[in-house]
């Protein structure tokens, strides 16, 4: 995995363009940590090689372009993209099944959570595109909303701690753990509401079956009464 020092040297030399390209590569599933990339962009801003506010905008653009390209690839090529070897390495059949299960369970909120899940981000965005159930506008809103949380945290944290790496890396790890805890809590909450929704659906389906059975029984009774009256008339 690429080191922070190597990223810092690369970004210092090539500036915003380098940060943008690496973030797009992260969207393609290249094993470069997106959070470390954004932190490093903040570091070179803190060291005076860039403007931190422009770096934030570059970070937003980079992650949205990378994510959007994966989504559109899935939307454009459908299941065929799963036969493309670079994609097949990231999107294994097992992982594809896991992502589909998450979509069935949590709906479009999976797109929001995906921004904080490095191992599942690319498969989730590709699957969302393949499904055809998510418009690009909705995808951009969900992913963009999540990026507005993660991107400024990492960029401005890197800028603030640029001169104290030990403190900075400690805070990075703390934020990472904190995000995982929040995601876990969010998953539990969403799971609870999903369970409640399933219970309501089952309740309504049961009531509909009962009403249907009652109507059928009523029709049967009326039919029997008509048949009985007809028999009495014939007698």
Tab-separated table of C-alpha atoms in Angstrom:
chain	number	residue	atom	x	y	z
A	1	UNK	CA	0.000	0.000	0.000
A	2	UNK	CA	1.309	3.438	-0.921
A	3	UNK	CA	2.798	5.458	1.962
A	4	UNK	CA	1.898	8.946	3.155
A	5	UNK	CA	5.458	10.125	2.518
A	6	UNK	CA	5.301	9.011	-1.119
A	7	UNK	CA	1.939	10.697	-1.620
A	8	UNK	CA	3.219	13.878	-0.007
A	9	UNK	CA	6.242	13.982	-2.313
A	10	UNK	CA	4.057	13.342	-5.374
A	11	UNK	CA	1.465	15.941	-4.409
A	12	UNK	CA	4.100	18.536	-3.520
A	13	UNK	CA	5.605	18.152	-6.966
A	14	UNK	CA	2.446	18.023	-9.076
A	15	UNK	CA	-0.134	19.826	-6.899
A	16	UNK	CA	-3.881	19.741	-7.324
A	17	UNK	CA	-3.802	17.648	-10.518
A	18	UNK	CA	-1.994	14.836	-8.689
A	19	UNK	CA	-4.515	14.853	-5.835
A	20	UNK	CA	-7.405	14.790	-8.294
A	21	UNK	CA	-5.971	11.895	-10.332
A	22	UNK	CA	-5.185	9.776	-7.265
A	23	UNK	CA	-8.706	10.299	-5.908
A	24	UNK	CA	-10.200	9.261	-9.251
A	25	UNK	CA	-7.980	6.169	-9.128
A	26	UNK	CA	-9.329	5.451	-5.620
A	27	UNK	CA	-12.804	5.489	-7.135
A	28	UNK	CA	-11.664	2.801	-9.581
A	29	UNK	CA	-10.751	0.534	-6.678
A	30	UNK	CA	-6.978	1.123	-6.798
A	31	UNK	CA	-5.638	0.145	-3.333
A	32	UNK	CA	-4.767	3.663	-2.202
A	33	UNK	CA	-6.569	4.828	0.968
A	34	UNK	CA	-8.849	7.718	0.067
A	35	UNK	CA	-8.752	9.159	3.577
A	36	UNK	CA	-4.933	9.199	3.597
A	37	UNK	CA	-4.965	10.797	0.134
A	38	UNK	CA	-7.222	13.597	1.370
A	39	UNK	CA	-5.200	14.044	4.560
A	40	UNK	CA	-2.023	14.310	2.477
A	41	UNK	CA	-3.675	16.945	0.301
A	42	UNK	CA	-4.406	18.860	3.493
A	43	UNK	CA	-0.816	18.414	4.667
A	44	UNK	CA	0.720	20.017	1.575
A	45	UNK	CA	-1.766	22.881	2.000
A	46	UNK	CA	-0.676	23.248	5.633
A	47	UNK	CA	2.951	23.317	4.507
A	48	UNK	CA	2.196	26.156	2.104
A	49	UNK	CA	2.245	24.266	-1.200
A	50	UNK	CA	-1.472	24.723	-1.854
A	51	UNK	CA	-4.574	26.550	-0.671
A	52	UNK	CA	-6.602	24.399	1.714
A	53	UNK	CA	-9.988	25.651	0.458
A	54	UNK	CA	-9.083	24.900	-3.167
A	55	UNK	CA	-7.776	21.513	-1.980
A	56	UNK	CA	-11.176	20.822	-0.430
A	57	UNK	CA	-12.886	21.581	-3.765
A	58	UNK	CA	-10.368	19.415	-5.644
A	59	UNK	CA	-10.995	16.632	-3.126
A	60	UNK	CA	-14.766	16.853	-3.639
A	61	UNK	CA	-14.383	16.850	-7.409
A	62	UNK	CA	-11.941	13.933	-7.369
A	63	UNK	CA	-14.073	11.617	-5.232
A	64	UNK	CA	-17.316	12.448	-7.068
A	65	UNK	CA	-15.746	11.958	-10.507
A	66	UNK	CA	-14.177	8.635	-9.491
A	67	UNK	CA	-17.392	7.375	-7.891
A	68	UNK	CA	-19.547	8.687	-10.728
A	69	UNK	CA	-17.450	6.919	-13.368
A	70	UNK	CA	-17.905	3.590	-11.565
A	71	UNK	CA	-21.652	4.172	-11.276
A	72	UNK	CA	-21.986	5.119	-14.946
A	73	UNK	CA	-19.857	2.143	-16.020
A	74	UNK	CA	-22.315	-0.171	-14.262
A	75	UNK	CA	-25.311	1.731	-15.655
A	76	UNK	CA	-23.940	1.740	-19.212
A	77	UNK	CA	-22.617	-1.821	-19.517
A	78	UNK	CA	-24.842	-3.638	-17.026
A	79	UNK	CA	-23.883	-7.218	-16.117
A	80	UNK	CA	-21.319	-7.288	-18.935
A	81	UNK	CA	-18.942	-5.164	-16.865
A	82	UNK	CA	-18.591	-8.043	-14.386
A	83	UNK	CA	-16.716	-9.986	-17.092
A	84	UNK	CA	-14.112	-7.201	-17.387
A	85	UNK	CA	-11.045	-8.550	-15.539
A	86	UNK	CA	-10.076	-5.392	-13.582
A	87	UNK	CA	-13.680	-5.098	-12.368
A	88	UNK	CA	-13.930	-8.843	-11.687
A	89	UNK	CA	-11.001	-8.564	-9.259
A	90	UNK	CA	-12.921	-5.992	-7.234
A	91	UNK	CA	-16.428	-7.351	-7.816
A	92	UNK	CA	-16.275	-11.062	-7.010
A	93	UNK	CA	-19.549	-13.059	-7.201
A	94	UNK	CA	-19.596	-13.293	-3.395
A	95	UNK	CA	-19.114	-9.560	-2.977
A	96	UNK	CA	-21.726	-8.824	-5.652
A	97	UNK	CA	-24.252	-10.992	-3.777
A	98	UNK	CA	-23.382	-9.222	-0.510
A	99	UNK	CA	-23.909	-5.793	-2.063
A	100	UNK	CA	-27.253	-6.817	-3.591
A	101	UNK	CA	-28.353	-8.064	-0.183
A	102	UNK	CA	-27.399	-4.708	1.373
A	103	UNK	CA	-29.426	-2.839	-1.277
A	104	UNK	CA	-32.457	-5.040	-0.635
A	105	UNK	CA	-32.144	-4.431	3.095
A	106	UNK	CA	-31.185	-0.749	3.353
A	107	UNK	CA	-32.140	0.749	-0.022
A	108	UNK	CA	-30.432	3.903	-1.288
A	109	UNK	CA	-28.865	4.595	2.113
A	110	UNK	CA	-26.223	2.053	1.087
A	111	UNK	CA	-24.902	4.699	-1.323
A	112	UNK	CA	-24.421	7.118	1.559
A	113	UNK	CA	-22.693	4.591	3.819
A	114	UNK	CA	-20.486	3.336	0.951
A	115	UNK	CA	-18.381	6.507	1.111
A	116	UNK	CA	-17.085	5.326	4.501
A	117	UNK	CA	-16.476	1.700	3.463
A	118	UNK	CA	-13.226	1.480	1.435
A	119	UNK	CA	-13.533	-2.232	0.648
A	120	UNK	CA	-17.130	-2.052	-0.561
A	121	UNK	CA	-17.317	1.443	-2.058
A	122	UNK	CA	-16.508	0.547	-5.671
A	123	UNK	CA	-18.613	-2.672	-5.755
A	124	UNK	CA	-21.582	-0.800	-4.271
A	125	UNK	CA	-21.406	2.005	-6.844
A	126	UNK	CA	-21.041	-0.443	-9.742
A	127	UNK	CA	-23.963	-2.509	-8.433
A	128	UNK	CA	-26.104	0.614	-8.079
A	129	UNK	CA	-25.453	1.397	-11.736
A	130	UNK	CA	-26.135	-2.176	-12.880
A	131	UNK	CA	-29.423	-2.299	-10.973
A	132	UNK	CA	-30.943	0.486	-13.075
A	133	UNK	CA	-33.044	1.446	-10.039
A	134	UNK	CA	-30.966	4.494	-9.089
A	135	UNK	CA	-30.849	7.652	-11.192
A	136	UNK	CA	-27.549	9.472	-11.584
A	137	UNK	CA	-29.057	12.495	-9.820
A	138	UNK	CA	-30.027	10.443	-6.777
A	139	UNK	CA	-26.628	8.747	-6.752
A	140	UNK	CA	-24.863	12.110	-6.905
A	141	UNK	CA	-26.998	13.500	-4.069
A	142	UNK	CA	-26.376	10.532	-1.746
A	143	UNK	CA	-22.674	10.259	-2.527
A	144	UNK	CA	-22.201	14.039	-2.508
A	145	UNK	CA	-23.904	14.391	0.878
A	146	UNK	CA	-21.570	11.752	2.338
A	147	UNK	CA	-18.543	13.384	0.683
A	148	UNK	CA	-19.465	16.727	2.276
A	149	UNK	CA	-18.919	14.988	5.610
A	150	UNK	CA	-15.769	12.979	4.916
A	151	UNK	CA	-13.771	15.193	2.526
A	152	UNK	CA	-13.568	18.384	4.649
A	153	UNK	CA	-12.793	16.341	7.782
A	154	UNK	CA	-9.703	14.760	6.213
A	155	UNK	CA	-8.493	17.775	4.229
A	156	UNK	CA	-8.779	20.303	7.062
A	157	UNK	CA	-7.418	17.809	9.579
A	158	UNK	CA	-4.339	17.352	7.380
A	159	UNK	CA	-3.950	21.116	7.059
A	160	UNK	CA	-4.253	21.649	10.820
A	161	UNK	CA	-1.813	18.899	11.778
A	162	UNK	CA	0.687	19.288	8.952
A	163	UNK	CA	3.534	20.239	11.305
A	164	UNK	CA	2.846	17.496	13.877
A	165	UNK	CA	2.651	14.117	12.144
A	166	UNK	CA	2.431	11.961	15.270
A	167	UNK	CA	-0.543	13.954	16.545
A	168	UNK	CA	-2.085	13.966	13.066
A	169	UNK	CA	-1.869	10.202	12.507
A	170	UNK	CA	-3.248	9.580	15.979
A	171	UNK	CA	-6.239	11.805	15.152
A	172	UNK	CA	-6.675	10.096	11.775
A	173	UNK	CA	-6.935	6.723	13.500
A	174	UNK	CA	-9.332	8.144	16.078
A	175	UNK	CA	-11.556	9.570	13.346
A	176	UNK	CA	-11.445	6.273	11.437
A	177	UNK	CA	-12.535	4.320	14.503
A	178	UNK	CA	-15.184	6.926	15.256
A	179	UNK	CA	-16.590	6.664	11.725
A	180	UNK	CA	-16.745	2.879	11.952
A	181	UNK	CA	-18.610	3.131	15.257
A	182	UNK	CA	-21.076	5.632	13.765
A	183	UNK	CA	-21.565	3.402	10.728
A	184	UNK	CA	-22.197	0.453	13.030
A	185	UNK	CA	-24.775	2.418	15.007
A	186	UNK	CA	-26.360	3.643	11.781
A	187	UNK	CA	-26.534	0.083	10.436
A	188	UNK	CA	-28.286	-1.053	13.619
A	189	UNK	CA	-30.787	1.822	13.399
A	190	UNK	CA	-31.469	1.202	9.704
A	191	UNK	CA	-31.751	-2.522	10.396
A	192	UNK	CA	-34.334	-1.818	13.089
A	193	UNK	CA	-36.426	0.376	10.791
A	194	UNK	CA	-36.084	-2.242	8.019
A	195	UNK	CA	-37.332	-4.898	10.456
A	196	UNK	CA	-40.238	-2.671	11.501
A	197	UNK	CA	-41.104	-2.075	7.840
A	198	UNK	CA	-41.025	-5.814	7.148
A	199	UNK	CA	-43.275	-6.413	10.143
A	200	UNK	CA	-45.783	-3.816	8.897
A	201	UNK	CA	-45.734	-5.306	5.404
A	202	UNK	CA	-46.322	-8.775	6.811
A	203	UNK	CA	-49.159	-7.422	8.966
A	204	UNK	CA	-50.832	-5.757	5.973
A	205	UNK	CA	-50.386	-8.873	3.844
A	206	UNK	CA	-51.939	-11.010	6.589
A	207	UNK	CA	-54.871	-8.617	6.916
A	208	UNK	CA	-55.348	-8.609	3.148
A	209	UNK	CA	-55.374	-12.410	3.114
A	210	UNK	CA	-57.929	-12.442	5.940
A	211	UNK	CA	-60.151	-9.918	4.125
A	212	UNK	CA	-59.834	-11.893	0.898
A	213	UNK	CA	-60.766	-15.095	2.698
A	214	UNK	CA	-63.732	-13.355	4.360
A	215	UNK	CA	-64.961	-12.053	0.993
A	216	UNK	CA	-64.575	-15.495	-0.541
A	217	UNK	CA	-66.452	-17.068	2.367
A	218	UNK	CA	-69.205	-14.444	2.048
A	219	UNK	CA	-69.496	-15.059	-1.690
A	220	UNK	CA	-69.665	-18.798	-1.028
A	221	UNK	CA	-72.451	-18.289	1.524
A	222	UNK	CA	-74.417	-16.061	-0.865
A	223	UNK	CA	-73.910	-18.538	-3.680
A	224	UNK	CA	-75.182	-21.350	-1.444
A	225	UNK	CA	-78.201	-19.269	-0.431
A	226	UNK	CA	-79.017	-18.534	-4.064
A	227	UNK	CA	-78.670	-22.182	-4.921
A	228	UNK	CA	-80.943	-23.117	-2.024
A	229	UNK	CA	-83.581	-20.572	-3.085
A	230	UNK	CA	-83.406	-21.829	-6.642
A	231	UNK	CA	-83.914	-25.391	-5.425
A	232	UNK	CA	-86.909	-24.338	-3.326
A	233	UNK	CA	-88.476	-22.594	-6.312
A	234	UNK	CA	-88.063	-25.646	-8.485
A	235	UNK	CA	-89.706	-27.762	-5.777
